[in-house]
């Protein structure tokens, strides 16, 4: 088994994450390459020791470092897990996935699982993980079934490998406010594509007067599959590719390197592109790309939100859906030293969404906090661009969805409950965005 020694800087809690230069993912050619690796949740004696301990460990990948809860989820060999258990500074170690290769296979549709097509009930879609083709077909079908309130846009631009990036628009008024929901910027975070599709379906099918009137007044724009090439790759192996379930980036080749892909959550022109927390190494999972907005996927979304949408509507709020950790993250992600001018307002909206989830049927607890404070600094993130550019310092969030612990592979039985709680947050968000927008309009006309 190949295990990397990851060079890391010993830095403060709000500095760049250590270990994000791991290139193991770049060398994986089959899901079997994950056989025998474990995912462990480490708890640290204090936040100050986290980067030092991780810097000295033989880590294959770092999935999450959470400074507030003093935890980290890392991929390691079994022997390294044993060593880490007794490392100074580590107060606890729990194995969350005993064999990552086996878990990957166990959480993919089996040979007997039926594909979804438009002749089957919409609800059946959420019984299983779905391929790119099924996701696109489902989205298109939603608009066919609800033509008065839904427009399917087959392509807002093409991906690096030439796939269409589709979008949906629902409701709203000419010259009125709009919100934006995006998922699957990171290929391996499968739960959030299902989540956003679930939200779209529930919004369209709802006959609750409060939801109907919210959708009438507030345009909802969705890009559920922001990284179609990466997602397709994460479904491998198949005839046309070896694939890797743990793939994160897009699939754009890099000049002068055999490593593929840019991290689409480090490529945005947030005013700090290529800063801390983003890597200049094309083999790294957090590679920021050759230039800000260099990627066809980020540019397609930029065109949609900066050129097309403003012709008819004003974008007031946006959520970029990711996994995992059950977190609602507020800007900034590029620094923890400066807060947005309307930080208190943004956090109040974040807290409102967390409360809506707590009051939803799942009663789950989501934590709210600054992205850089909770997870460490990372420049070039979509959330900071959505905040600064697309919403003009409005309301922008990154959701880190389920699970709380464990990671990117989870059973399909989590799809519906995650959808239920995320729908509750989305409805509350929409109503609050509308309320705040109307108040501002009223104040401006007085
Ligand atoms: O690191 C990321 O891109 C996000 N976490 S994930 O595990 N889904 O990859 C967090 C992004 C937080 N926002 C910024 N750093 N701007
Ligand atoms: Zn992500």
Short mmCIF file of C-alpha atoms and ligand atoms in Angstrom, two decimals:
data_model
loop_
_atom_site.label_atom_id
_atom_site.label_comp_id
_atom_site.label_asym_id
_atom_site.label_seq_id
_atom_site.Cartn_x
_atom_site.Cartn_y
_atom_site.Cartn_z
CA UNK A 1 0.00 0.00 0.00
CA UNK A 2 1.27 3.35 -0.96
CA UNK A 3 1.14 6.00 1.67
CA UNK A 4 2.34 9.50 1.25
CA UNK A 5 4.23 11.57 3.69
CA UNK A 6 2.58 14.90 3.40
CA UNK A 7 4.68 17.96 3.94
CA UNK A 8 2.79 20.50 5.95
CA UNK A 9 3.40 23.88 7.37
CA UNK A 10 2.93 24.28 11.06
CA UNK A 11 0.62 27.21 11.05
CA UNK A 12 -2.06 28.80 13.15
CA UNK A 13 -5.65 27.59 13.24
CA UNK A 14 -6.81 30.00 10.59
CA UNK A 15 -3.97 29.42 8.18
CA UNK A 16 -4.01 27.10 5.18
CA UNK A 17 -4.96 23.51 5.82
CA UNK A 18 -1.99 21.21 6.06
CA UNK A 19 -1.70 18.23 3.81
CA UNK A 20 -3.88 19.48 0.99
CA UNK A 21 -1.04 18.89 -1.48
CA UNK A 22 -1.67 15.15 -1.35
CA UNK A 23 -1.53 13.74 -4.87
CA UNK A 24 -2.67 10.20 -4.06
CA UNK A 25 -6.04 10.99 -5.59
CA UNK A 26 -4.27 12.00 -8.79
CA UNK A 27 -2.66 8.54 -9.02
CA UNK A 28 -5.73 6.44 -8.25
CA UNK A 29 -6.82 4.51 -11.33
CA UNK A 30 -9.46 2.28 -9.75
CA UNK A 31 -11.68 2.28 -6.69
CA UNK A 32 -9.70 -0.80 -5.60
CA UNK A 33 -6.81 1.55 -4.88
CA UNK A 34 -8.75 2.53 -1.75
CA UNK A 35 -8.85 -1.04 -0.45
CA UNK A 36 -7.37 -1.30 3.02
CA UNK A 37 -7.41 2.42 3.71
CA UNK A 38 -9.32 3.64 6.72
CA UNK A 39 -11.08 6.90 7.41
CA UNK A 40 -10.53 8.01 10.99
CA UNK A 41 -11.92 10.89 13.00
CA UNK A 42 -9.23 12.38 15.19
CA UNK A 43 -9.91 14.57 18.19
CA UNK A 44 -7.13 16.87 19.36
CA UNK A 45 -6.21 18.15 22.81
CA UNK A 46 -6.27 21.71 21.50
CA UNK A 47 -6.76 23.52 18.18
CA UNK A 48 -3.13 24.66 18.32
CA UNK A 49 -1.71 21.14 17.93
CA UNK A 50 -3.84 20.09 14.93
CA UNK A 51 -1.57 21.20 12.12
CA UNK A 52 1.56 19.98 13.89
CA UNK A 53 0.14 16.46 14.40
CA UNK A 54 -1.23 16.23 10.86
CA UNK A 55 2.03 17.58 9.42
CA UNK A 56 3.99 14.71 11.01
CA UNK A 57 1.54 11.96 10.03
CA UNK A 58 1.55 9.67 6.98
CA UNK A 59 -1.75 10.77 5.55
CA UNK A 60 -3.21 9.72 2.24
CA UNK A 61 -5.85 12.42 2.22
CA UNK A 62 -7.31 15.00 4.57
CA UNK A 63 -11.07 15.14 4.18
CA UNK A 64 -11.89 17.69 6.82
CA UNK A 65 -10.20 19.75 9.51
CA UNK A 66 -12.62 21.44 11.86
CA UNK A 67 -10.85 23.90 14.13
CA UNK A 68 -13.88 24.72 16.24
CA UNK A 69 -14.64 21.13 17.24
CA UNK A 70 -10.89 20.18 17.26
CA UNK A 71 -11.47 17.26 14.91
CA UNK A 72 -10.06 16.01 11.62
CA UNK A 73 -11.21 13.26 9.25
CA UNK A 74 -8.28 11.70 7.46
CA UNK A 75 -7.62 8.74 5.16
CA UNK A 76 -4.80 6.54 6.47
CA UNK A 77 -3.42 3.00 6.41
CA UNK A 78 -4.36 0.74 9.31
CA UNK A 79 -0.82 0.90 10.73
CA UNK A 80 -0.78 4.69 10.59
CA UNK A 81 -4.17 4.75 12.35
CA UNK A 82 -2.64 2.67 15.18
CA UNK A 83 0.31 5.05 15.42
CA UNK A 84 -1.90 8.14 15.39
CA UNK A 85 -4.02 6.76 18.23
CA UNK A 86 -1.05 7.13 20.56
CA UNK A 87 0.36 10.34 19.09
CA UNK A 88 0.98 13.23 21.49
CA UNK A 89 -1.74 15.84 21.04
CA UNK A 90 -4.36 13.29 19.89
CA UNK A 91 -7.05 12.78 22.53
CA UNK A 92 -9.28 10.43 20.55
CA UNK A 93 -9.46 8.35 17.39
CA UNK A 94 -12.58 6.74 15.97
CA UNK A 95 -12.57 4.64 12.82
CA UNK A 96 -15.49 5.94 10.77
CA UNK A 97 -14.84 3.80 7.67
CA UNK A 98 -12.91 0.58 8.27
CA UNK A 99 -12.15 -0.13 4.61
CA UNK A 100 -12.65 2.71 2.16
CA UNK A 101 -12.50 0.46 -0.91
CA UNK A 102 -15.23 -1.79 0.45
CA UNK A 103 -17.34 1.17 1.63
CA UNK A 104 -17.10 2.75 -1.81
CA UNK A 105 -18.44 -0.38 -3.47
CA UNK A 106 -21.13 -0.93 -0.83
CA UNK A 107 -22.55 2.57 -1.35
CA UNK A 108 -22.84 2.39 -5.14
CA UNK A 109 -25.89 1.00 -6.95
CA UNK A 110 -25.60 -2.76 -7.35
CA UNK A 111 -26.14 -4.68 -10.61
CA UNK A 112 -29.82 -5.27 -9.72
CA UNK A 113 -30.64 -1.66 -8.97
CA UNK A 114 -33.06 -0.16 -11.51
CA UNK A 115 -32.22 2.97 -13.47
CA UNK A 116 -34.62 5.88 -13.16
CA UNK A 117 -36.46 7.04 -16.27
CA UNK A 118 -39.35 9.41 -16.89
CA UNK A 119 -41.91 6.59 -16.83
CA UNK A 120 -41.18 5.93 -13.15
CA UNK A 121 -42.54 7.90 -10.17
CA UNK A 122 -40.49 11.01 -9.39
CA UNK A 123 -40.07 9.92 -5.75
CA UNK A 124 -38.27 6.73 -6.83
CA UNK A 125 -35.41 8.83 -8.07
CA UNK A 126 -34.30 9.38 -4.47
CA UNK A 127 -34.06 5.69 -3.62
CA UNK A 128 -30.61 5.36 -5.15
CA UNK A 129 -27.50 7.27 -6.24
CA UNK A 130 -28.01 8.43 -9.81
CA UNK A 131 -25.75 8.86 -12.81
CA UNK A 132 -25.24 12.10 -14.71
CA UNK A 133 -27.72 11.02 -17.38
CA UNK A 134 -30.41 10.19 -14.79
CA UNK A 135 -29.83 13.51 -13.00
CA UNK A 136 -30.21 15.51 -16.19
CA UNK A 137 -33.28 13.57 -17.29
CA UNK A 138 -34.93 14.02 -13.89
CA UNK A 139 -34.27 17.77 -13.94
CA UNK A 140 -35.67 18.15 -17.44
CA UNK A 141 -38.71 16.05 -16.54
CA UNK A 142 -39.45 18.30 -13.57
CA UNK A 143 -39.86 21.27 -15.92
CA UNK A 144 -41.93 19.20 -18.36
CA UNK A 145 -44.29 18.35 -15.50
CA UNK A 146 -44.44 21.95 -14.19
CA UNK A 147 -44.16 24.12 -17.31
CA UNK A 148 -45.86 27.16 -15.79
CA UNK A 149 -43.30 27.53 -13.05
CA UNK A 150 -40.14 25.90 -14.37
CA UNK A 151 -37.77 26.49 -17.29
CA UNK A 152 -35.09 23.97 -18.17
CA UNK A 153 -31.98 25.54 -19.74
CA UNK A 154 -30.15 22.67 -21.48
CA UNK A 155 -26.80 24.46 -21.50
CA UNK A 156 -25.34 27.54 -19.82
CA UNK A 157 -21.95 26.48 -21.20
CA UNK A 158 -19.92 23.32 -21.67
CA UNK A 159 -17.46 21.60 -19.36
CA UNK A 160 -13.80 20.92 -20.14
CA UNK A 161 -14.77 17.57 -21.73
CA UNK A 162 -17.62 19.17 -23.66
CA UNK A 163 -20.60 18.18 -21.51
CA UNK A 164 -23.53 20.57 -21.15
CA UNK A 165 -23.96 22.32 -17.83
CA UNK A 166 -27.71 22.63 -17.45
CA UNK A 167 -29.72 25.01 -15.26
CA UNK A 168 -33.31 25.42 -14.07
CA UNK A 169 -35.20 28.58 -13.34
CA UNK A 170 -38.38 28.70 -11.31
CA UNK A 171 -40.85 31.40 -10.48
CA UNK A 172 -40.06 35.04 -9.80
CA UNK A 173 -41.15 38.35 -11.30
CA UNK A 174 -39.56 40.50 -14.01
CA UNK A 175 -37.14 42.90 -12.29
CA UNK A 176 -37.73 41.05 -9.02
CA UNK A 177 -35.25 39.37 -6.66
CA UNK A 178 -33.61 35.98 -7.25
CA UNK A 179 -31.69 33.34 -5.30
CA UNK A 180 -29.17 30.85 -6.64
CA UNK A 181 -28.52 27.24 -5.59
CA UNK A 182 -25.56 25.26 -6.89
CA UNK A 183 -24.26 21.77 -6.19
CA UNK A 184 -21.58 19.30 -7.19
CA UNK A 185 -18.69 21.69 -7.68
CA UNK A 186 -16.77 18.83 -6.01
CA UNK A 187 -17.27 15.52 -7.79
CA UNK A 188 -17.22 13.15 -4.82
CA UNK A 189 -19.84 15.03 -2.80
CA UNK A 190 -22.71 13.02 -4.26
CA UNK A 191 -25.26 13.74 -1.54
CA UNK A 192 -25.67 17.38 -2.55
CA UNK A 193 -26.79 16.74 -6.13
CA UNK A 194 -29.59 14.53 -4.77
CA UNK A 195 -30.33 17.21 -2.18
CA UNK A 196 -30.73 20.02 -4.68
CA UNK A 197 -32.85 17.83 -6.96
CA UNK A 198 -35.03 16.98 -3.97
CA UNK A 199 -35.39 20.69 -3.17
CA UNK A 200 -36.38 21.46 -6.78
CA UNK A 201 -39.05 18.75 -6.79
CA UNK A 202 -40.54 19.75 -3.45
CA UNK A 203 -40.69 23.43 -4.42
CA UNK A 204 -42.48 22.65 -7.67
CA UNK A 205 -44.89 20.14 -6.15
CA UNK A 206 -45.76 22.21 -3.08
CA UNK A 207 -49.31 23.51 -2.76
CA UNK A 208 -48.61 25.23 0.54
CA UNK A 209 -49.75 28.84 0.04
CA UNK A 210 -46.63 30.27 1.72
CA UNK A 211 -44.32 28.31 -0.59
CA UNK A 212 -46.39 29.03 -3.70
CA UNK A 213 -46.37 32.76 -3.05
CA UNK A 214 -42.65 32.74 -2.17
CA UNK A 215 -41.87 31.06 -5.49
CA UNK A 216 -44.14 33.50 -7.33
CA UNK A 217 -42.17 36.47 -6.02
CA UNK A 218 -38.64 35.08 -5.79
CA UNK A 219 -36.91 33.59 -8.80
CA UNK A 220 -34.95 30.42 -7.96
CA UNK A 221 -32.02 29.55 -10.22
CA UNK A 222 -30.42 26.10 -9.91
CA UNK A 223 -27.23 24.57 -11.28
CA UNK A 224 -27.39 21.09 -9.74
CA UNK A 225 -24.41 19.64 -11.64
CA UNK A 226 -21.64 22.26 -11.74
CA UNK A 227 -18.89 19.69 -12.41
CA UNK A 228 -20.34 17.08 -14.79
CA UNK A 229 -16.97 15.71 -15.93
CA UNK A 230 -15.74 15.16 -12.38
CA UNK A 231 -19.04 13.54 -11.41
CA UNK A 232 -18.91 11.20 -14.40
CA UNK A 233 -15.35 10.25 -13.45
CA UNK A 234 -16.37 9.58 -9.85
CA UNK A 235 -18.73 6.88 -11.13
CA UNK A 236 -15.89 4.80 -12.55
CA UNK A 237 -14.79 2.26 -13.30
CA UNK A 238 -16.68 1.76 -16.58
CA UNK A 239 -15.85 0.90 -20.18
CA UNK A 240 -14.83 4.44 -21.03
CA UNK A 241 -12.78 5.21 -17.93
CA UNK A 242 -11.10 3.74 -14.86
CA UNK A 243 -12.56 6.41 -12.58
CA UNK A 244 -12.22 7.19 -8.92
CA UNK A 245 -15.10 7.65 -6.43
CA UNK A 246 -12.93 10.07 -4.41
CA UNK A 247 -12.32 12.48 -7.30
CA UNK A 248 -12.85 16.15 -6.36
CA UNK A 249 -11.69 18.41 -9.20
CA UNK A 250 -12.84 18.92 -12.78
CA UNK A 251 -11.18 16.88 -15.57
CA UNK A 252 -9.33 19.61 -17.44
CA UNK A 253 -5.80 18.53 -18.49
CA UNK A 254 -2.98 20.72 -17.15
CA UNK A 255 -0.23 22.02 -19.44
CA UNK A 256 3.16 20.60 -18.49
CA UNK A 257 1.75 18.07 -16.01
CA UNK A 258 0.37 14.57 -16.27
CA UNK A 259 -2.04 15.41 -13.45
CA UNK A 260 -5.59 16.30 -14.40
CA UNK A 261 -8.00 18.82 -12.99
CA UNK A 262 -8.55 22.10 -11.19
CA UNK A 263 -10.35 22.44 -7.88
CA UNK A 264 -13.46 24.37 -8.92
CA UNK A 265 -13.72 25.76 -5.40
CA UNK A 266 -10.32 27.48 -5.63
CA UNK A 267 -10.68 28.97 -9.13
CA UNK A 268 -12.97 31.96 -8.49
CA UNK A 269 -11.91 35.57 -8.82
CA UNK A 270 -12.76 36.52 -5.24
CA UNK A 271 -10.00 39.12 -5.17
CA UNK A 272 -7.64 36.63 -3.48
CA UNK A 273 -7.27 33.87 -6.06
CA UNK A 274 -4.15 31.68 -5.49
CA UNK A 275 -3.90 32.81 -1.87
CA UNK A 276 -3.56 30.57 1.22
CA UNK A 277 -5.41 27.25 1.22
CA UNK A 278 -5.17 26.89 -2.55
CA UNK A 279 -2.36 24.92 -4.17
CA UNK A 280 -0.22 25.80 -7.19
CA UNK A 281 0.53 22.09 -7.71
CA UNK A 282 -1.62 20.64 -10.55
CA UNK A 283 -1.47 17.24 -8.84
CA UNK A 284 -3.04 18.57 -5.65
CA UNK A 285 -6.73 18.22 -4.87
CA UNK A 286 -6.86 21.95 -4.14
CA UNK A 287 -5.09 23.11 -7.32
CA UNK A 288 -6.35 26.62 -8.07
CA UNK A 289 -5.92 26.38 -11.85
CA UNK A 290 -3.61 28.37 -14.14
CA UNK A 291 -5.55 31.63 -13.70
CA UNK A 292 -8.61 32.93 -11.88
CA UNK A 293 -11.78 31.79 -13.68
CA UNK A 294 -9.65 29.69 -16.03
CA UNK A 295 -12.14 26.83 -16.08
CA UNK A 296 -15.07 26.50 -18.47
CA UNK A 297 -17.33 25.47 -15.58
CA UNK A 298 -16.61 28.56 -13.43
CA UNK A 299 -16.91 30.81 -16.50
CA UNK A 300 -20.29 29.34 -17.49
CA UNK A 301 -21.66 30.09 -14.03
CA UNK A 302 -20.11 33.56 -14.08
CA UNK A 303 -21.90 34.30 -17.38
CA UNK A 304 -25.19 33.04 -16.00
CA UNK A 305 -25.04 35.10 -12.82
CA UNK A 306 -23.17 38.21 -13.98
CA UNK A 307 -24.40 38.66 -17.58
CA UNK A 308 -27.70 36.87 -18.07
CA UNK A 309 -29.57 36.91 -14.77
CA UNK A 310 -29.05 40.66 -14.10
CA UNK A 311 -30.92 41.43 -17.32
CA UNK A 312 -34.14 40.34 -15.62
CA UNK A 313 -33.55 39.92 -11.89
CA UNK A 314 -31.42 40.98 -8.91
CA UNK A 315 -29.51 38.21 -7.18
CA UNK A 316 -29.91 38.67 -3.44
CA UNK A 317 -28.79 35.33 -2.00
CA UNK A 318 -26.93 32.16 -2.94
CA UNK A 319 -26.07 28.77 -1.51
CA UNK A 320 -23.24 26.56 -2.77
CA UNK A 321 -24.08 23.05 -1.55
CA UNK A 322 -21.15 20.81 -0.51
CA UNK A 323 -20.54 17.95 1.90
CA UNK A 324 -19.78 17.01 4.68
CA UNK A 325 -20.01 18.09 8.31
CA UNK A 326 -23.51 19.59 8.83
CA UNK A 327 -22.23 23.14 8.68
CA UNK A 328 -23.62 26.41 7.37
CA UNK A 329 -20.58 28.51 6.46
CA UNK A 330 -20.57 32.28 6.05
CA UNK A 331 -17.97 34.44 4.23
CA UNK A 332 -15.13 34.98 4.24
CA UNK A 333 -13.29 31.80 3.36
CA UNK A 334 -10.15 33.60 2.22
CA UNK A 335 -9.43 35.18 5.62
CA UNK A 336 -10.50 34.98 9.22
CA UNK A 337 -8.96 38.36 10.02
CA UNK A 338 -11.63 40.45 8.28
CA UNK A 339 -15.38 40.01 8.42
CA UNK A 340 -17.90 41.08 5.78
CA UNK A 341 -19.53 44.44 6.52
CA UNK A 342 -22.91 42.71 6.98
CA UNK A 343 -21.47 39.72 8.88
CA UNK A 344 -24.06 39.88 11.68
CA UNK A 345 -26.90 39.91 9.15
CA UNK A 346 -25.46 36.97 7.22
CA UNK A 347 -24.99 34.95 10.40
CA UNK A 348 -28.55 35.76 11.46
CA UNK A 349 -29.78 34.26 8.18
CA UNK A 350 -27.48 31.26 8.69
CA UNK A 351 -28.89 30.76 12.20
CA UNK A 352 -32.40 30.98 10.80
CA UNK A 353 -31.66 28.18 8.35
CA UNK A 354 -30.15 26.05 11.14
CA UNK A 355 -33.28 26.65 13.22
CA UNK A 356 -35.50 25.67 10.27
CA UNK A 357 -33.56 22.39 10.01
CA UNK A 358 -33.90 21.79 13.76
CA UNK A 359 -37.66 22.29 13.44
CA UNK A 360 -37.88 20.06 10.34
CA UNK A 361 -38.92 16.39 10.66
CA UNK A 362 -35.27 15.28 10.94
CA UNK A 363 -34.51 17.68 13.84
CA UNK A 364 -30.84 17.70 12.84
CA UNK A 365 -28.30 20.10 14.31
CA UNK A 366 -26.26 22.20 11.87
CA UNK A 367 -23.53 24.53 13.13
CA UNK A 368 -23.20 28.06 11.74
CA UNK A 369 -19.88 29.90 11.49
CA UNK A 370 -17.34 31.70 9.34
CA UNK A 371 -15.84 29.43 6.66
CA UNK A 372 -12.25 30.40 7.50
CA UNK A 373 -12.87 30.27 11.27
CA UNK A 374 -14.34 26.78 11.19
CA UNK A 375 -12.42 25.06 8.39
CA UNK A 376 -9.31 27.16 7.85
CA UNK A 377 -8.46 29.71 5.21
CA UNK A 378 -8.99 28.84 1.53
CA UNK A 379 -8.85 31.50 -1.19
CA UNK A 380 -10.65 31.43 -4.54
CA UNK A 381 -13.81 29.82 -3.14
CA UNK A 382 -17.16 30.15 -4.86
CA UNK A 383 -18.85 31.45 -1.70
CA UNK A 384 -16.59 34.51 -1.49
CA UNK A 385 -17.17 35.23 -5.18
CA UNK A 386 -20.93 34.81 -4.76
CA UNK A 387 -20.78 37.18 -1.81
CA UNK A 388 -18.52 39.87 -3.24
CA UNK A 389 -19.41 39.72 -6.93
CA UNK A 390 -22.63 37.89 -7.78
CA UNK A 391 -24.81 39.10 -4.88
CA UNK A 392 -22.95 42.39 -4.44
CA UNK A 393 -22.27 41.73 -0.74
CA UNK A 394 -25.65 40.17 -0.17
CA UNK A 395 -26.14 36.73 1.40
CA UNK A 396 -23.88 33.86 0.37
CA UNK A 397 -23.34 30.52 2.09
CA UNK A 398 -21.56 27.23 1.71
CA UNK A 399 -23.54 24.34 3.13
CA UNK A 400 -21.56 21.32 4.23
CA UNK A 401 -24.27 18.70 4.19
CA UNK A 402 -24.45 15.21 5.69
CA UNK A 403 -23.01 13.26 7.21
CA UNK A 404 -21.75 14.95 10.35
CA UNK A 405 -18.94 12.45 10.52
CA UNK A 406 -17.76 9.77 8.12
CA UNK A 407 -17.33 11.50 4.82
CA UNK A 408 -18.16 11.32 1.17
CA UNK A 409 -19.46 7.77 1.00
CA UNK A 410 -22.82 7.27 2.62
CA UNK A 411 -25.81 4.97 2.07
CA UNK A 412 -28.58 6.02 -0.31
CA UNK A 413 -30.97 5.87 2.64
CA UNK A 414 -29.52 9.27 3.67
CA UNK A 415 -30.77 10.97 0.48
CA UNK A 416 -34.39 11.63 1.52
CA UNK A 417 -33.70 12.81 5.11
CA UNK A 418 -30.97 15.14 3.84
CA UNK A 419 -33.40 16.44 1.23
CA UNK A 420 -36.12 16.98 3.85
CA UNK A 421 -33.97 19.12 6.14
CA UNK A 422 -32.31 21.00 3.25
CA UNK A 423 -35.72 21.80 1.76
CA UNK A 424 -36.79 23.28 5.11
CA UNK A 425 -33.67 25.49 5.10
CA UNK A 426 -34.26 26.50 1.47
CA UNK A 427 -37.86 27.56 2.05
CA UNK A 428 -36.89 29.57 5.12
CA UNK A 429 -33.99 31.13 3.19
CA UNK A 430 -36.26 32.11 0.30
CA UNK A 431 -38.87 33.67 2.57
CA UNK A 432 -36.22 35.57 4.51
CA UNK A 433 -34.49 36.80 1.36
CA UNK A 434 -37.81 38.07 0.10
CA UNK A 435 -38.65 39.75 3.41
CA UNK A 436 -35.25 41.47 3.59
CA UNK A 437 -35.39 42.52 -0.05
CA UNK A 438 -38.89 44.00 0.32
CA UNK A 439 -37.81 45.90 3.45
CA UNK A 440 -34.84 47.38 1.59
CA UNK A 441 -37.01 48.39 -1.34
CA UNK A 442 -39.49 50.01 1.05
CA UNK A 443 -36.74 51.87 2.90
CA UNK A 444 -35.28 53.12 -0.39
CA UNK A 445 -38.62 54.51 -1.58
CA UNK A 446 -39.44 56.34 1.68
O1 LIG B 1 -12.64 23.34 1.02
C1 LIG B 1 -13.67 23.56 0.39
O2 LIG B 1 -13.71 23.83 -0.80
C2 LIG B 1 -15.01 23.44 1.14
N1 LIG B 1 -15.03 22.21 1.90
S1 LIG B 1 -15.14 20.78 1.08
O3 LIG B 1 -14.95 19.71 2.01
N2 LIG B 1 -16.61 20.64 0.49
O4 LIG B 1 -14.18 20.78 0.02
C3 LIG B 1 -15.16 24.61 2.08
C4 LIG B 1 -15.13 25.94 1.40
C5 LIG B 1 -15.28 27.10 2.34
N3 LIG B 1 -15.19 28.37 1.68
C6 LIG B 1 -14.01 28.97 1.37
N4 LIG B 1 -12.89 28.56 1.85
N5 LIG B 1 -14.07 30.03 0.59
ZN1 LIG B 2 -16.91 20.55 -1.52
#
